[in-house]
CSV table of C-alpha atoms in Angstrom, one decimal:
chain,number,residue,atom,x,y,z
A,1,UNK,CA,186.1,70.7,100.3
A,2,UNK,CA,185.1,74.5,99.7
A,3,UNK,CA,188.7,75.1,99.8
A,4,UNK,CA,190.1,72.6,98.0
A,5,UNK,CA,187.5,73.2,95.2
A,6,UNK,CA,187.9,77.7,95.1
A,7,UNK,CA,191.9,76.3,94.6
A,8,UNK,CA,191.1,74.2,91.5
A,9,UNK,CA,188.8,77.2,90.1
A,10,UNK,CA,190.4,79.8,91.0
A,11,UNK,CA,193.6,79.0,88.9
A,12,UNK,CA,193.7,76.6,85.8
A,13,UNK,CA,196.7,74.4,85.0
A,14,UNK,CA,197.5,76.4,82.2
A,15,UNK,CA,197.5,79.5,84.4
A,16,UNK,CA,199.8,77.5,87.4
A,17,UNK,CA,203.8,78.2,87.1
A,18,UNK,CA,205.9,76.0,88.4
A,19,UNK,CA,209.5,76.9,89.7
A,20,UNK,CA,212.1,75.4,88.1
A,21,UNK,CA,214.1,72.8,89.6
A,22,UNK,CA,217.7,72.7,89.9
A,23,UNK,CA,219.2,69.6,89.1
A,24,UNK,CA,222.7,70.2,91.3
A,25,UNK,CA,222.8,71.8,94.7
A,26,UNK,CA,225.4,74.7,95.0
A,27,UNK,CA,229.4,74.5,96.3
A,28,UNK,CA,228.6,75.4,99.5
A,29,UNK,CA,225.8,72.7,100.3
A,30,UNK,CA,228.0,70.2,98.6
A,31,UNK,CA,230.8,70.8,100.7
A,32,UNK,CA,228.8,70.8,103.6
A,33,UNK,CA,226.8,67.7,102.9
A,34,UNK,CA,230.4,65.6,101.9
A,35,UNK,CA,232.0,66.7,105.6
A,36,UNK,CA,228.5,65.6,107.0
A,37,UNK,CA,229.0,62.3,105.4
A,38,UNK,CA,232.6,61.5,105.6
A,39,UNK,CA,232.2,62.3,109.2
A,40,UNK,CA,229.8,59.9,110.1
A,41,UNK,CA,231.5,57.3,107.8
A,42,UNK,CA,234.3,58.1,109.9
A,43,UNK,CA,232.8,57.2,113.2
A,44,UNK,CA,232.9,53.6,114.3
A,45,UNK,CA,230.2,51.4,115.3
A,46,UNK,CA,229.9,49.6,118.2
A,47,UNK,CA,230.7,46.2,116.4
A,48,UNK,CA,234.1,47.8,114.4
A,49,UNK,CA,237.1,48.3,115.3
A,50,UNK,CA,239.4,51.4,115.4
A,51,UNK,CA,242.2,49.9,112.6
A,52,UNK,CA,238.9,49.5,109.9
A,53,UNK,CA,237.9,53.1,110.5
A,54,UNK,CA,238.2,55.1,106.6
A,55,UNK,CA,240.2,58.0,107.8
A,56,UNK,CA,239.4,61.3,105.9
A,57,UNK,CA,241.7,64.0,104.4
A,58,UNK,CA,240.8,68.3,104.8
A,59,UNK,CA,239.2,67.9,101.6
A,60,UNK,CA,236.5,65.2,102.4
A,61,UNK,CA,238.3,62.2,100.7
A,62,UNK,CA,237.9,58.9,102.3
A,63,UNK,CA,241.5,57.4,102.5
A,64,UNK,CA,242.7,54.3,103.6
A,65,UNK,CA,243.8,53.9,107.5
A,66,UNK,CA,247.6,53.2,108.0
A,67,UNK,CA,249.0,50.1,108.3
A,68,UNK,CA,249.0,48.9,112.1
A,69,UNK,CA,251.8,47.2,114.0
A,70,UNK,CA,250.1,44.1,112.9
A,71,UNK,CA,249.6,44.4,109.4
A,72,UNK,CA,252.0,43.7,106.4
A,73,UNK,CA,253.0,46.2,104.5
A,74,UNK,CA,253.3,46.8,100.9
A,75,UNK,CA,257.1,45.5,100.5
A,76,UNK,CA,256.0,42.0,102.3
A,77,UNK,CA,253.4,41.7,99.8
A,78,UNK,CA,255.4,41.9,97.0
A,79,UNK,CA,258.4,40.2,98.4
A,80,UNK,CA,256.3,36.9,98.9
A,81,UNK,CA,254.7,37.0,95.4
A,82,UNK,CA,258.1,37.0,94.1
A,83,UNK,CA,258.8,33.8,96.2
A,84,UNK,CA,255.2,32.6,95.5
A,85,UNK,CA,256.4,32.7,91.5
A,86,UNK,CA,259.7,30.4,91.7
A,87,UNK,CA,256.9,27.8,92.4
A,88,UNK,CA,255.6,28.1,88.8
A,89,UNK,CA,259.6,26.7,87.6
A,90,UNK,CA,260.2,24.1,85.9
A,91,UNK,CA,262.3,21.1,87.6
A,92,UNK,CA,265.0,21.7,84.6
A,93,UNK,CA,265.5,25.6,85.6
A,94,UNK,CA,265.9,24.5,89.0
A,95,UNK,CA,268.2,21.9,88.4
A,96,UNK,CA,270.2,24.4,86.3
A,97,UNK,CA,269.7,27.0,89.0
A,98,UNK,CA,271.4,24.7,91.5
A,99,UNK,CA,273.7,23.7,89.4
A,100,UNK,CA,275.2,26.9,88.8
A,101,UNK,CA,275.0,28.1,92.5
A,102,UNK,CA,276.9,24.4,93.0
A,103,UNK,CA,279.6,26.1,90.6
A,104,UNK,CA,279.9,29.5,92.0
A,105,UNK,CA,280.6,27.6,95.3
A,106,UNK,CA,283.2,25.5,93.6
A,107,UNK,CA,284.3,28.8,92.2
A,108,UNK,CA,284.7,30.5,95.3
A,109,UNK,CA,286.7,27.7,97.3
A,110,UNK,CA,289.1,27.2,94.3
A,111,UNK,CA,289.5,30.8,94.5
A,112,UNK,CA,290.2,30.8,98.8
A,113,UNK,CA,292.4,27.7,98.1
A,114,UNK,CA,294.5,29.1,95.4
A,115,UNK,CA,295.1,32.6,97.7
A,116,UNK,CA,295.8,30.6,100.3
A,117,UNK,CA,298.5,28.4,98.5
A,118,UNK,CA,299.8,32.3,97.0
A,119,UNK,CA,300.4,33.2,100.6
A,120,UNK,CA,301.9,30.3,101.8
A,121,UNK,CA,304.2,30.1,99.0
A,122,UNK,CA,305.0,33.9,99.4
A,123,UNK,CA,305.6,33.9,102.9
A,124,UNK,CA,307.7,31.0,102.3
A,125,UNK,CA,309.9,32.7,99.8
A,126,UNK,CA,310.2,35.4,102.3
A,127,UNK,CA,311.8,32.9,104.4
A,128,UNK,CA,314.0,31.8,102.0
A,129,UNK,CA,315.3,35.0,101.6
A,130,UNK,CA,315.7,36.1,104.7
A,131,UNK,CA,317.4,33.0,105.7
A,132,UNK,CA,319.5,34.0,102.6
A,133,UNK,CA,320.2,37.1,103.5
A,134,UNK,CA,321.6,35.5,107.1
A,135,UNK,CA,323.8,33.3,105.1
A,136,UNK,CA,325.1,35.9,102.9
A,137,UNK,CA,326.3,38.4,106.5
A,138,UNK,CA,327.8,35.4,107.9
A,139,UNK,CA,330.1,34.9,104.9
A,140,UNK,CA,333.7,36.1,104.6
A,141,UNK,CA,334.7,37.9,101.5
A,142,UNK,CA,335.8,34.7,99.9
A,143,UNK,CA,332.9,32.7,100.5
A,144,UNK,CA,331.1,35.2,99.1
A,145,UNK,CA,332.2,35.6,96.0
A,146,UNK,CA,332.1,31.8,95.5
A,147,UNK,CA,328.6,31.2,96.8
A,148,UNK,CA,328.4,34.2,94.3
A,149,UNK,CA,329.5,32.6,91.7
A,150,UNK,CA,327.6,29.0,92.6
A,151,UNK,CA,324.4,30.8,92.6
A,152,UNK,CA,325.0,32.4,89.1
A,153,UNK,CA,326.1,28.7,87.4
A,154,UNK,CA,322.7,27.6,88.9
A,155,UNK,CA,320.9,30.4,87.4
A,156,UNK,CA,322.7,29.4,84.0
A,157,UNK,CA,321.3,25.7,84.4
A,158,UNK,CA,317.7,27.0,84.9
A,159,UNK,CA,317.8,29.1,82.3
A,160,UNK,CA,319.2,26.1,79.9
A,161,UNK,CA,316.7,23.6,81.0
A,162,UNK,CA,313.9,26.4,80.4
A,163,UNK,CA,315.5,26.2,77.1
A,164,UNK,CA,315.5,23.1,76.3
A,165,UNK,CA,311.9,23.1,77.2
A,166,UNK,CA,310.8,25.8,75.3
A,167,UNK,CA,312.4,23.8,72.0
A,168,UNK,CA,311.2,20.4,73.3
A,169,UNK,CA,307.9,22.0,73.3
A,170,UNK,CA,308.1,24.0,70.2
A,171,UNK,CA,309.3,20.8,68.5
A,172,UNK,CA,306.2,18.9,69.6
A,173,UNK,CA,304.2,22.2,68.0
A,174,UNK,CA,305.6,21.8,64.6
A,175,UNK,CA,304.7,18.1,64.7
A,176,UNK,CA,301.4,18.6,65.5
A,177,UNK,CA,300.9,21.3,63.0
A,178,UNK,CA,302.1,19.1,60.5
A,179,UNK,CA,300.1,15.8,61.6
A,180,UNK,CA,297.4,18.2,61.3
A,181,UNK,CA,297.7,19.0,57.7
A,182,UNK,CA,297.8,15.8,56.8
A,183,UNK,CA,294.6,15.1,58.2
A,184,UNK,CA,293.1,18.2,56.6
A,185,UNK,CA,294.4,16.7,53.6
A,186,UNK,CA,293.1,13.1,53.8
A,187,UNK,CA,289.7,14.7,55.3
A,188,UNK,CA,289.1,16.9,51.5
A,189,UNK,CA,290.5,13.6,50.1
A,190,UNK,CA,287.7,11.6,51.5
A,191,UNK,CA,284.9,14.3,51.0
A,192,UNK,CA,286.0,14.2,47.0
A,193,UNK,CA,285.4,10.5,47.3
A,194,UNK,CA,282.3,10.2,49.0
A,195,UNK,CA,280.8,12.7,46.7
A,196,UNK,CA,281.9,10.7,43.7
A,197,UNK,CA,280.6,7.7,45.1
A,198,UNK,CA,277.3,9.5,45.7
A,199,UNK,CA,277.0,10.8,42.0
A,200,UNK,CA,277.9,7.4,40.5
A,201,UNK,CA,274.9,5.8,42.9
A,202,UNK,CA,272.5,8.6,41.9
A,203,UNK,CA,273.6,8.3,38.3
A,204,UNK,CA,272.8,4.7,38.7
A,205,UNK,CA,269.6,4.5,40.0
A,206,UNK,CA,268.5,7.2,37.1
A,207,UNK,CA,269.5,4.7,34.7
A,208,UNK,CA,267.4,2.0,36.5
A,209,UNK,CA,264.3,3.9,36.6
């Protein structure tokens, strides 16, 4: 008590100083303090496992452990939220989705058939002409220049008939052209019409009202 009461007389509290306080600790206790704590986050506990350990970088930073055998990565995770969002389509999208994979299908087998039904016909044209070309060596001068000559009147008949086609066909042109025009003109006939008929009915009802 003695003591306690010389220390309260012998200096008053306006005579006291107090230190100031410093409201950060320096670098070098910092640093210290953060390996001291990442460290013992870094140890695992009797009840946790190695894989849900934070593993720490050289400069103290808590980082996340990598993934183990077990574990999905990043690429799985978004690869299944991209599946996960064709559940939000409509049945209409789908239906047009299938619809169009239904015609690429189509697509690609018309494709394989028609390449199929080129080869076929060009291999056998290559036949043709080779069994052509046997003919031709087998042939005496005379026979050849009459099969020559036979092959080059058949050659005139195509070419005929392909005329007579192509004017067939241009024929059929000009008369459709010219169908056409009348029903171009009957069409502008009939709009003229109706839109007198539908001035006379509104001129009517004016003079009823």
């Amino acid at each position: 008590m003695s003591s306690l009461s010389n220390y309260n007389t012998s200096t008053s509290p306006n005579e006291r100083v107090s230190k100031p306080r410093t409201t950060r600790a320096t670098a070098r206790t910092s640093i210290e303090c953060s390996h001291a704590q990442a460290s013992r986050a870094t140890m695992p506990n009797s009840d946790q496992s190695i894989d849900k350990v934070e593993y720490n970088n050289s400069s103290g930073e808590i980082l996340n452990p990598p993934p183990s055998l077990g574990r999905k990565s990043e690429l799985d995770d978004h690869v299944a939220k991209a599946f996960q969002d064709t559940e939000t389509l409509t049945d209409t999208f789908v239906e047009k989705v299938t619809y169009i994979l239904k015609l690429a299908l189509v697509h690609d087998r018309n494709k394989a058939d028609a390449r199929k039904e080129r080869r076929a016909f060009r291999e056998i044209k290559i036949k043709y002409l080779e069994q052509i070309k046997k003919y031709e060596n087998t042939l005496s001068p005379e026979d050849e220049a009459r099969y020559r000559e036979r092959k080059l009147e058949e050659a005139r008949a195509c070419r005929k008939n392909a005329e007579v086609a192509d004017s067939s066909l241009h024929r059929e042109k000009v008369e459709l052209e010219f169908k056409l025009s009348l029903a171009q003109k009957e069409n502008s006939k009939l709009k003229k019409e109706l839109k007198k008929a539908n001035n006379t009915h509104e001129n009517a009802e004016v003079l009823n009202d």
